[in-house]
Amino acid sequence: MSPNTDLNQSLFERAKKVIPGGVNSPVRAFKAVGGTPRFVQRAQGAYFWDANGQRYIDYIGSWGPMILGHGHPAVVEAVQKAVLEGFSYGAPTEREVELAEEILRIVPSMEMLRLVSSGTEATMTAIRLARGATGRTKFIKLEGCYHGHSDALLVKAGSGLATFGNPTSAGVPPEVVQHTLVLEYNNIEQLEQCFALHGKELACVMIEPIAGNMNFVRASVPFMRRCRELCTQHGALLVLDEVMTGFRTALGSAQSVYAKSIPGFAPDITVLGKVIGGGMPLAAFGASRAIMEHLAPLGSVYQAGTLSGNPVATACGLATLKEISKPGFFDALASKTQSLVAGLSSAAKAEGVEFCGDSEGGMFGFFLLDKLPQNYGQVMKTSSPRFNQLFHGLLDRGVYLAPALYEAGFVSAAHSADDISATVSAAREVFRTLGK
Ligand SMILES: *Cc1c(COP(=O)(O)O)cnc(C)c1O
């Protein structure tokens, strides 16, 4: 398509004049994969259409929130109704209570929670809360995990940062991150050493239970068990960042998946986002009553938000949770996601391309490697030119994956068996051009 007729290209040129890089979140700019970002005009079900009217099967779903697909009728209806009642009041509403009750019912490790507007806010406050509740300063972060863009957490993060090869961000003073201890994901020995050295000073360990910001890497069961044991032994809090995995990998979130292998497993603090807002700005963090009572106005840990618990966002989140709580929802979603990964895997095999993939619930990842990486260093060894070729090959065939190697993918309830098989056929064509 010539640049004059490519409306994505002309929108991108216009955008670059007024918005840095033309985008409001870096990875959208296609910098890692090259080419022109698609400007979305509208979306419905499993698809979106770009500025040229081209349709794509959408496997990012707004980076996770759109678990029902786009424009689910029950969600649209709830949002339309809420909008007519007002956009924002800055005063409490029944719907916030209802959403909190619903989330706490589904994720029993929390007794109370607070609603905020983004995952970044929620993780940032979870660290402040852990520090306030324990009276300690240091905390452990695992390499390759992304916890939003607050200063203390911008240390060797994955995602956009990994893509751009920056170990950290300019503008973050070293003093601000000096208490952030970064360890290798899934490395039990390092974890034990760190607790032996700093156990008494550690406020918490913050971890993505399934790291979706370095593609898809599970915390091994022994690693997660050791995180739990060491935190308990040393009086530190275990903070699960389930912004991506929450209500996405299972109804009870990734913590319910680990509880199957580690009896009694529960984090001290849970951070949620993405799916709980159903596509609207909404996130949350929660814990036991004793921990949550440290928050203002009850306690001395300050946190606030003009738009927190927004009435339209809570309507969207509630309607979404209602749909995904229906019996059988996650079994169907998980088997659909498994069929996608299995289909891609056999298509790659048939074309002699190294491939391995994994999924949990409606979240998946794959690598052009013969076995799944266990940590960030191994993920970084993946060849990105070949991924980029695969990405663009699929994009040309109307399949939209995350425009970077270091991101998980998402299947929604709206994806049909035909969408999955069309994706697999397209992938097979591209694998053929990749060779070995
Ligand atoms: C997306 C994400 C965040 C940040 O959430 P935002 O809403 O983008 O601020 C934090 N942690 C994890 C695990 C995420 O996937």
JSON list of C-alpha atoms in Angstrom, two decimals, residues 182-356:
[
{"chain": "A", "resi": 182, "resn": "VAL", "atom": "CA", "xyz": [16.66, -7.50, 41.82]},
{"chain": "A", "resi": 183, "resn": "LEU", "atom": "CA", "xyz": [17.06, -11.28, 41.69]},
{"chain": "A", "resi": 184, "resn": "GLU", "atom": "CA", "xyz": [16.90, -13.84, 38.90]},
{"chain": "A", "resi": 185, "resn": "TYR", "atom": "CA", "xyz": [13.43, -15.32, 38.36]},
{"chain": "A", "resi": 186, "resn": "ASN", "atom": "CA", "xyz": [13.17, -18.98, 39.44]},
{"chain": "A", "resi": 187, "resn": "ASN", "atom": "CA", "xyz": [16.60, -18.92, 41.14]},
{"chain": "A", "resi": 188, "resn": "ILE", "atom": "CA", "xyz": [16.04, -20.44, 44.59]},
{"chain": "A", "resi": 189, "resn": "GLU", "atom": "CA", "xyz": [19.69, -20.21, 45.62]},
{"chain": "A", "resi": 190, "resn": "GLN", "atom": "CA", "xyz": [19.83, -16.44, 45.01]},
{"chain": "A", "resi": 191, "resn": "LEU", "atom": "CA", "xyz": [16.58, -16.00, 46.88]},
{"chain": "A", "resi": 192, "resn": "GLU", "atom": "CA", "xyz": [17.90, -17.90, 49.90]},
{"chain": "A", "resi": 193, "resn": "GLN", "atom": "CA", "xyz": [21.15, -15.93, 49.86]},
{"chain": "A", "resi": 194, "resn": "CYS", "atom": "CA", "xyz": [19.30, -12.64, 49.71]},
{"chain": "A", "resi": 195, "resn": "PHE", "atom": "CA", "xyz": [17.08, -13.56, 52.66]},
{"chain": "A", "resi": 196, "resn": "ALA", "atom": "CA", "xyz": [20.11, -14.77, 54.61]},
{"chain": "A", "resi": 197, "resn": "LEU", "atom": "CA", "xyz": [21.75, -11.38, 54.08]},
{"chain": "A", "resi": 198, "resn": "HIS", "atom": "CA", "xyz": [18.80, -9.00, 54.26]},
{"chain": "A", "resi": 199, "resn": "GLY", "atom": "CA", "xyz": [15.93, -11.01, 55.78]},
{"chain": "A", "resi": 200, "resn": "LYS", "atom": "CA", "xyz": [15.34, -8.62, 58.67]},
{"chain": "A", "resi": 201, "resn": "GLU", "atom": "CA", "xyz": [15.27, -5.57, 56.39]},
{"chain": "A", "resi": 202, "resn": "LEU", "atom": "CA", "xyz": [12.91, -6.93, 53.75]},
{"chain": "A", "resi": 203, "resn": "ALA", "atom": "CA", "xyz": [9.42, -5.47, 53.55]},
{"chain": "A", "resi": 204, "resn": "CYS", "atom": "CA", "xyz": [8.30, -7.77, 50.75]},
{"chain": "A", "resi": 205, "resn": "VAL", "atom": "CA", "xyz": [8.93, -9.87, 47.69]},
{"chain": "A", "resi": 206, "resn": "MET", "atom": "CA", "xyz": [6.94, -8.66, 44.68]},
{"chain": "A", "resi": 207, "resn": "ILE", "atom": "CA", "xyz": [6.48, -11.15, 41.87]},
{"chain": "A", "resi": 208, "resn": "GLU", "atom": "CA", "xyz": [4.41, -11.87, 38.77]},
{"chain": "A", "resi": 209, "resn": "PRO", "atom": "CA", "xyz": [3.38, -15.50, 39.42]},
{"chain": "A", "resi": 210, "resn": "ILE", "atom": "CA", "xyz": [3.34, -16.12, 35.68]},
{"chain": "A", "resi": 211, "resn": "ALA", "atom": "CA", "xyz": [5.57, -13.46, 34.20]},
{"chain": "A", "resi": 212, "resn": "GLY", "atom": "CA", "xyz": [3.69, -12.09, 31.21]},
{"chain": "A", "resi": 213, "resn": "ASN", "atom": "CA", "xyz": [6.01, -9.18, 30.62]},
{"chain": "A", "resi": 214, "resn": "MET", "atom": "CA", "xyz": [8.84, -11.44, 29.45]},
{"chain": "A", "resi": 215, "resn": "ASN", "atom": "CA", "xyz": [6.48, -13.35, 27.16]},
{"chain": "A", "resi": 216, "resn": "PHE", "atom": "CA", "xyz": [5.23, -16.24, 29.35]},
{"chain": "A", "resi": 217, "resn": "VAL", "atom": "CA", "xyz": [7.43, -17.66, 32.09]},
{"chain": "A", "resi": 218, "resn": "ARG", "atom": "CA", "xyz": [5.94, -19.49, 35.05]},
{"chain": "A", "resi": 219, "resn": "ALA", "atom": "CA", "xyz": [7.41, -19.24, 38.51]},
{"chain": "A", "resi": 220, "resn": "SER", "atom": "CA", "xyz": [8.24, -22.88, 39.24]},
{"chain": "A", "resi": 221, "resn": "VAL", "atom": "CA", "xyz": [6.25, -24.44, 42.07]},
{"chain": "A", "resi": 222, "resn": "PRO", "atom": "CA", "xyz": [9.41, -24.94, 44.21]},
{"chain": "A", "resi": 223, "resn": "PHE", "atom": "CA", "xyz": [10.40, -21.28, 43.65]},
{"chain": "A", "resi": 224, "resn": "MET", "atom": "CA", "xyz": [6.96, -19.98, 44.60]},
{"chain": "A", "resi": 225, "resn": "ARG", "atom": "CA", "xyz": [6.86, -22.28, 47.63]},
{"chain": "A", "resi": 226, "resn": "ARG", "atom": "CA", "xyz": [10.27, -20.98, 48.75]},
{"chain": "A", "resi": 227, "resn": "CYS", "atom": "CA", "xyz": [9.16, -17.36, 48.27]},
{"chain": "A", "resi": 228, "resn": "ARG", "atom": "CA", "xyz": [6.21, -18.06, 50.56]},
{"chain": "A", "resi": 229, "resn": "GLU", "atom": "CA", "xyz": [8.27, -19.91, 53.18]},
{"chain": "A", "resi": 230, "resn": "LEU", "atom": "CA", "xyz": [11.08, -17.35, 53.33]},
{"chain": "A", "resi": 231, "resn": "CYS", "atom": "CA", "xyz": [8.70, -14.39, 53.56]},
{"chain": "A", "resi": 232, "resn": "THR", "atom": "CA", "xyz": [6.85, -16.06, 56.43]},
{"chain": "A", "resi": 233, "resn": "GLN", "atom": "CA", "xyz": [10.07, -16.99, 58.24]},
{"chain": "A", "resi": 234, "resn": "HIS", "atom": "CA", "xyz": [11.51, -13.49, 57.99]},
{"chain": "A", "resi": 235, "resn": "GLY", "atom": "CA", "xyz": [8.38, -11.43, 58.57]},
{"chain": "A", "resi": 236, "resn": "ALA", "atom": "CA", "xyz": [8.34, -10.09, 54.99]},
{"chain": "A", "resi": 237, "resn": "LEU", "atom": "CA", "xyz": [5.17, -9.92, 52.90]},
{"chain": "A", "resi": 238, "resn": "LEU", "atom": "CA", "xyz": [4.61, -11.88, 49.70]},
{"chain": "A", "resi": 239, "resn": "VAL", "atom": "CA", "xyz": [3.06, -9.57, 47.11]},
{"chain": "A", "resi": 240, "resn": "LEU", "atom": "CA", "xyz": [1.63, -11.24, 44.01]},
{"chain": "A", "resi": 241, "resn": "ASP", "atom": "CA", "xyz": [1.31, -8.85, 41.11]},
{"chain": "A", "resi": 242, "resn": "GLU", "atom": "CA", "xyz": [-1.70, -10.38, 39.39]},
{"chain": "A", "resi": 243, "resn": "VAL", "atom": "CA", "xyz": [-2.48, -7.31, 37.29]},
{"chain": "A", "resi": 244, "resn": "MET", "atom": "CA", "xyz": [-2.15, -9.50, 34.20]},
{"chain": "A", "resi": 245, "resn": "THR", "atom": "CA", "xyz": [-2.85, -12.99, 35.57]},
{"chain": "A", "resi": 246, "resn": "GLY", "atom": "CA", "xyz": [-5.76, -11.99, 37.82]},
{"chain": "A", "resi": 247, "resn": "PHE", "atom": "CA", "xyz": [-9.14, -13.25, 36.54]},
{"chain": "A", "resi": 248, "resn": "ARG", "atom": "CA", "xyz": [-7.27, -14.19, 33.33]},
{"chain": "A", "resi": 249, "resn": "THR", "atom": "CA", "xyz": [-5.40, -17.43, 34.11]},
{"chain": "A", "resi": 250, "resn": "ALA", "atom": "CA", "xyz": [-8.25, -18.79, 36.26]},
{"chain": "A", "resi": 251, "resn": "LEU", "atom": "CA", "xyz": [-11.28, -17.31, 37.97]},
{"chain": "A", "resi": 252, "resn": "GLY", "atom": "CA", "xyz": [-9.41, -17.48, 41.29]},
{"chain": "A", "resi": 253, "resn": "SER", "atom": "CA", "xyz": [-6.37, -15.96, 39.55]},
{"chain": "A", "resi": 254, "resn": "ALA", "atom": "CA", "xyz": [-2.85, -17.47, 39.39]},
{"chain": "A", "resi": 255, "resn": "GLN", "atom": "CA", "xyz": [-2.79, -17.86, 43.19]},
{"chain": "A", "resi": 256, "resn": "SER", "atom": "CA", "xyz": [-5.52, -20.49, 42.88]},
{"chain": "A", "resi": 257, "resn": "VAL", "atom": "CA", "xyz": [-3.39, -22.33, 40.30]},
{"chain": "A", "resi": 258, "resn": "TYR", "atom": "CA", "xyz": [-0.42, -22.42, 42.73]},
{"chain": "A", "resi": 259, "resn": "ALA", "atom": "CA", "xyz": [-2.66, -23.38, 45.65]},
{"chain": "A", "resi": 260, "resn": "LYS", "atom": "CA", "xyz": [-3.37, -26.65, 43.82]},
{"chain": "A", "resi": 261, "resn": "SER", "atom": "CA", "xyz": [0.30, -27.64, 44.12]},
{"chain": "A", "resi": 262, "resn": "ILE", "atom": "CA", "xyz": [1.15, -25.81, 47.37]},
{"chain": "A", "resi": 263, "resn": "PRO", "atom": "CA", "xyz": [-1.52, -26.60, 49.96]},
{"chain": "A", "resi": 264, "resn": "GLY", "atom": "CA", "xyz": [-2.71, -23.48, 51.79]},
{"chain": "A", "resi": 265, "resn": "PHE", "atom": "CA", "xyz": [-0.76, -21.18, 49.47]},
{"chain": "A", "resi": 266, "resn": "ALA", "atom": "CA", "xyz": [-1.82, -17.53, 49.61]},
{"chain": "A", "resi": 267, "resn": "PRO", "atom": "CA", "xyz": [-0.03, -14.22, 49.13]},
{"chain": "A", "resi": 268, "resn": "ASP", "atom": "CA", "xyz": [-0.13, -11.46, 51.76]},
{"chain": "A", "resi": 269, "resn": "ILE", "atom": "CA", "xyz": [-0.98, -8.74, 49.26]},
{"chain": "A", "resi": 270, "resn": "THR", "atom": "CA", "xyz": [-2.60, -9.21, 45.84]},
{"chain": "A", "resi": 271, "resn": "VAL", "atom": "CA", "xyz": [-2.46, -6.62, 43.07]},
{"chain": "A", "resi": 272, "resn": "LEU", "atom": "CA", "xyz": [-5.12, -6.71, 40.34]},
{"chain": "A", "resi": 273, "resn": "GLY", "atom": "CA", "xyz": [-5.85, -4.70, 37.20]},
{"chain": "A", "resi": 274, "resn": "LYS", "atom": "CA", "xyz": [-6.58, -5.32, 33.52]},
{"chain": "A", "resi": 275, "resn": "VAL", "atom": "CA", "xyz": [-9.51, -7.84, 33.52]},
{"chain": "A", "resi": 276, "resn": "ILE", "atom": "CA", "xyz": [-11.17, -6.38, 36.64]},
{"chain": "A", "resi": 277, "resn": "GLY", "atom": "CA", "xyz": [-11.88, -3.20, 34.67]},
{"chain": "A", "resi": 278, "resn": "GLY", "atom": "CA", "xyz": [-13.04, -5.02, 31.53]},
{"chain": "A", "resi": 279, "resn": "GLY", "atom": "CA", "xyz": [-11.28, -2.35, 29.42]},
{"chain": "A", "resi": 280, "resn": "MET", "atom": "CA", "xyz": [-11.95, 0.66, 31.64]},
{"chain": "A", "resi": 281, "resn": "PRO", "atom": "CA", "xyz": [-9.29, 2.23, 33.90]},
{"chain": "A", "resi": 282, "resn": "LEU", "atom": "CA", "xyz": [-9.57, 0.18, 37.06]},
{"chain": "A", "resi": 283, "resn": "ALA", "atom": "CA", "xyz": [-7.14, -1.71, 39.29]},
{"chain": "A", "resi": 284, "resn": "ALA", "atom": "CA", "xyz": [-6.98, -2.79, 42.93]},
{"chain": "A", "resi": 285, "resn": "PHE", "atom": "CA", "xyz": [-4.80, -4.06, 45.70]},
{"chain": "A", "resi": 286, "resn": "GLY", "atom": "CA", "xyz": [-5.97, -6.07, 48.67]},
{"chain": "A", "resi": 287, "resn": "ALA", "atom": "CA", "xyz": [-4.81, -8.03, 51.70]},
{"chain": "A", "resi": 288, "resn": "SER", "atom": "CA", "xyz": [-5.89, -9.12, 55.16]},
{"chain": "A", "resi": 289, "resn": "ARG", "atom": "CA", "xyz": [-7.84, -6.63, 57.26]},
{"chain": "A", "resi": 290, "resn": "ALA", "atom": "CA", "xyz": [-4.80, -6.17, 59.54]},
{"chain": "A", "resi": 291, "resn": "ILE", "atom": "CA", "xyz": [-2.61, -5.11, 56.62]},
{"chain": "A", "resi": 292, "resn": "MET", "atom": "CA", "xyz": [-5.23, -2.99, 54.87]},
{"chain": "A", "resi": 293, "resn": "GLU", "atom": "CA", "xyz": [-6.01, -1.06, 58.06]},
{"chain": "A", "resi": 294, "resn": "HIS", "atom": "CA", "xyz": [-2.61, 0.60, 57.69]},
{"chain": "A", "resi": 295, "resn": "LEU", "atom": "CA", "xyz": [-4.10, 2.62, 54.81]},
{"chain": "A", "resi": 296, "resn": "ALA", "atom": "CA", "xyz": [-5.47, 6.15, 55.19]},
{"chain": "A", "resi": 297, "resn": "PRO", "atom": "CA", "xyz": [-7.96, 7.18, 56.50]},
{"chain": "A", "resi": 298, "resn": "LEU", "atom": "CA", "xyz": [-7.60, 4.36, 59.09]},
{"chain": "A", "resi": 299, "resn": "GLY", "atom": "CA", "xyz": [-3.82, 4.21, 59.19]},
{"chain": "A", "resi": 300, "resn": "SER", "atom": "CA", "xyz": [-0.74, 6.18, 58.34]},
{"chain": "A", "resi": 301, "resn": "VAL", "atom": "CA", "xyz": [0.01, 4.86, 54.81]},
{"chain": "A", "resi": 302, "resn": "TYR", "atom": "CA", "xyz": [-1.32, 7.53, 52.46]},
{"chain": "A", "resi": 303, "resn": "GLN", "atom": "CA", "xyz": [-3.06, 6.77, 49.16]},
{"chain": "A", "resi": 304, "resn": "ALA", "atom": "CA", "xyz": [-5.84, 8.57, 47.26]},
{"chain": "A", "resi": 305, "resn": "GLY", "atom": "CA", "xyz": [-7.33, 9.11, 43.79]},
{"chain": "A", "resi": 306, "resn": "THR", "atom": "CA", "xyz": [-9.76, 11.58, 42.16]},
{"chain": "A", "resi": 307, "resn": "LEU", "atom": "CA", "xyz": [-11.13, 8.91, 39.82]},
{"chain": "A", "resi": 308, "resn": "SER", "atom": "CA", "xyz": [-10.64, 5.86, 42.07]},
{"chain": "A", "resi": 309, "resn": "GLY", "atom": "CA", "xyz": [-13.63, 3.52, 41.99]},
{"chain": "A", "resi": 310, "resn": "ASN", "atom": "CA", "xyz": [-15.03, 5.44, 39.04]},
{"chain": "A", "resi": 311, "resn": "PRO", "atom": "CA", "xyz": [-18.75, 4.61, 38.56]},
{"chain": "A", "resi": 312, "resn": "VAL", "atom": "CA", "xyz": [-18.48, 3.82, 34.84]},
{"chain": "A", "resi": 313, "resn": "ALA", "atom": "CA", "xyz": [-15.33, 1.71, 35.30]},
{"chain": "A", "resi": 314, "resn": "THR", "atom": "CA", "xyz": [-16.86, -0.24, 38.19]},
{"chain": "A", "resi": 315, "resn": "ALA", "atom": "CA", "xyz": [-19.99, -0.93, 36.11]},
{"chain": "A", "resi": 316, "resn": "CYS", "atom": "CA", "xyz": [-17.79, -2.29, 33.33]},
{"chain": "A", "resi": 317, "resn": "GLY", "atom": "CA", "xyz": [-15.72, -4.39, 35.74]},
{"chain": "A", "resi": 318, "resn": "LEU", "atom": "CA", "xyz": [-18.76, -5.80, 37.53]},
{"chain": "A", "resi": 319, "resn": "ALA", "atom": "CA", "xyz": [-20.50, -6.80, 34.30]},
{"chain": "A", "resi": 320, "resn": "THR", "atom": "CA", "xyz": [-17.28, -8.45, 33.09]},
{"chain": "A", "resi": 321, "resn": "LEU", "atom": "CA", "xyz": [-16.77, -10.39, 36.35]},
{"chain": "A", "resi": 322, "resn": "LYS", "atom": "CA", "xyz": [-20.37, -11.55, 36.23]},
{"chain": "A", "resi": 323, "resn": "GLU", "atom": "CA", "xyz": [-19.85, -13.11, 32.80]},
{"chain": "A", "resi": 324, "resn": "ILE", "atom": "CA", "xyz": [-16.54, -14.80, 33.63]},
{"chain": "A", "resi": 325, "resn": "SER", "atom": "CA", "xyz": [-17.96, -16.22, 36.89]},
{"chain": "A", "resi": 326, "resn": "LYS", "atom": "CA", "xyz": [-20.49, -18.31, 34.95]},
{"chain": "A", "resi": 327, "resn": "PRO", "atom": "CA", "xyz": [-19.88, -22.07, 35.33]},
{"chain": "A", "resi": 328, "resn": "GLY", "atom": "CA", "xyz": [-17.57, -23.51, 32.69]},
{"chain": "A", "resi": 329, "resn": "PHE", "atom": "CA", "xyz": [-16.32, -20.14, 31.45]},
{"chain": "A", "resi": 330, "resn": "PHE", "atom": "CA", "xyz": [-12.66, -20.77, 32.24]},
{"chain": "A", "resi": 331, "resn": "ASP", "atom": "CA", "xyz": [-12.70, -24.41, 31.12]},
{"chain": "A", "resi": 332, "resn": "ALA", "atom": "CA", "xyz": [-13.91, -23.32, 27.70]},
{"chain": "A", "resi": 333, "resn": "LEU", "atom": "CA", "xyz": [-11.46, -20.42, 27.52]},
{"chain": "A", "resi": 334, "resn": "ALA", "atom": "CA", "xyz": [-8.52, -22.58, 28.63]},
{"chain": "A", "resi": 335, "resn": "SER", "atom": "CA", "xyz": [-9.23, -25.32, 26.12]},
{"chain": "A", "resi": 336, "resn": "LYS", "atom": "CA", "xyz": [-9.54, -22.78, 23.32]},
{"chain": "A", "resi": 337, "resn": "THR", "atom": "CA", "xyz": [-6.22, -21.23, 24.30]},
{"chain": "A", "resi": 338, "resn": "GLN", "atom": "CA", "xyz": [-4.62, -24.68, 24.51]},
{"chain": "A", "resi": 339, "resn": "SER", "atom": "CA", "xyz": [-5.91, -25.51, 21.04]},
{"chain": "A", "resi": 340, "resn": "LEU", "atom": "CA", "xyz": [-4.27, -22.35, 19.69]},
{"chain": "A", "resi": 341, "resn": "VAL", "atom": "CA", "xyz": [-0.90, -23.18, 21.24]},
{"chain": "A", "resi": 342, "resn": "ALA", "atom": "CA", "xyz": [-1.13, -26.84, 20.16]},
{"chain": "A", "resi": 343, "resn": "GLY", "atom": "CA", "xyz": [-2.10, -25.76, 16.62]},
{"chain": "A", "resi": 344, "resn": "LEU", "atom": "CA", "xyz": [0.79, -23.32, 16.35]},
{"chain": "A", "resi": 345, "resn": "SER", "atom": "CA", "xyz": [3.13, -25.94, 17.73]},
{"chain": "A", "resi": 346, "resn": "SER", "atom": "CA", "xyz": [2.18, -28.58, 15.17]},
{"chain": "A", "resi": 347, "resn": "ALA", "atom": "CA", "xyz": [2.24, -26.03, 12.33]},
{"chain": "A", "resi": 348, "resn": "ALA", "atom": "CA", "xyz": [5.80, -25.08, 13.34]},
{"chain": "A", "resi": 349, "resn": "LYS", "atom": "CA", "xyz": [6.80, -28.71, 13.60]},
{"chain": "A", "resi": 350, "resn": "ALA", "atom": "CA", "xyz": [5.39, -29.48, 10.17]},
{"chain": "A", "resi": 351, "resn": "GLU", "atom": "CA", "xyz": [7.55, -26.68, 8.73]},
{"chain": "A", "resi": 352, "resn": "GLY", "atom": "CA", "xyz": [10.65, -27.64, 10.70]},
{"chain": "A", "resi": 353, "resn": "VAL", "atom": "CA", "xyz": [10.63, -24.53, 12.90]},
{"chain": "A", "resi": 354, "resn": "GLU", "atom": "CA", "xyz": [11.70, -24.74, 16.55]},
{"chain": "A", "resi": 355, "resn": "PHE", "atom": "CA", "xyz": [8.75, -23.77, 18.71]},
{"chain": "A", "resi": 356, "resn": "CYS", "atom": "CA", "xyz": [7.53, -24.14, 22.26]}
]
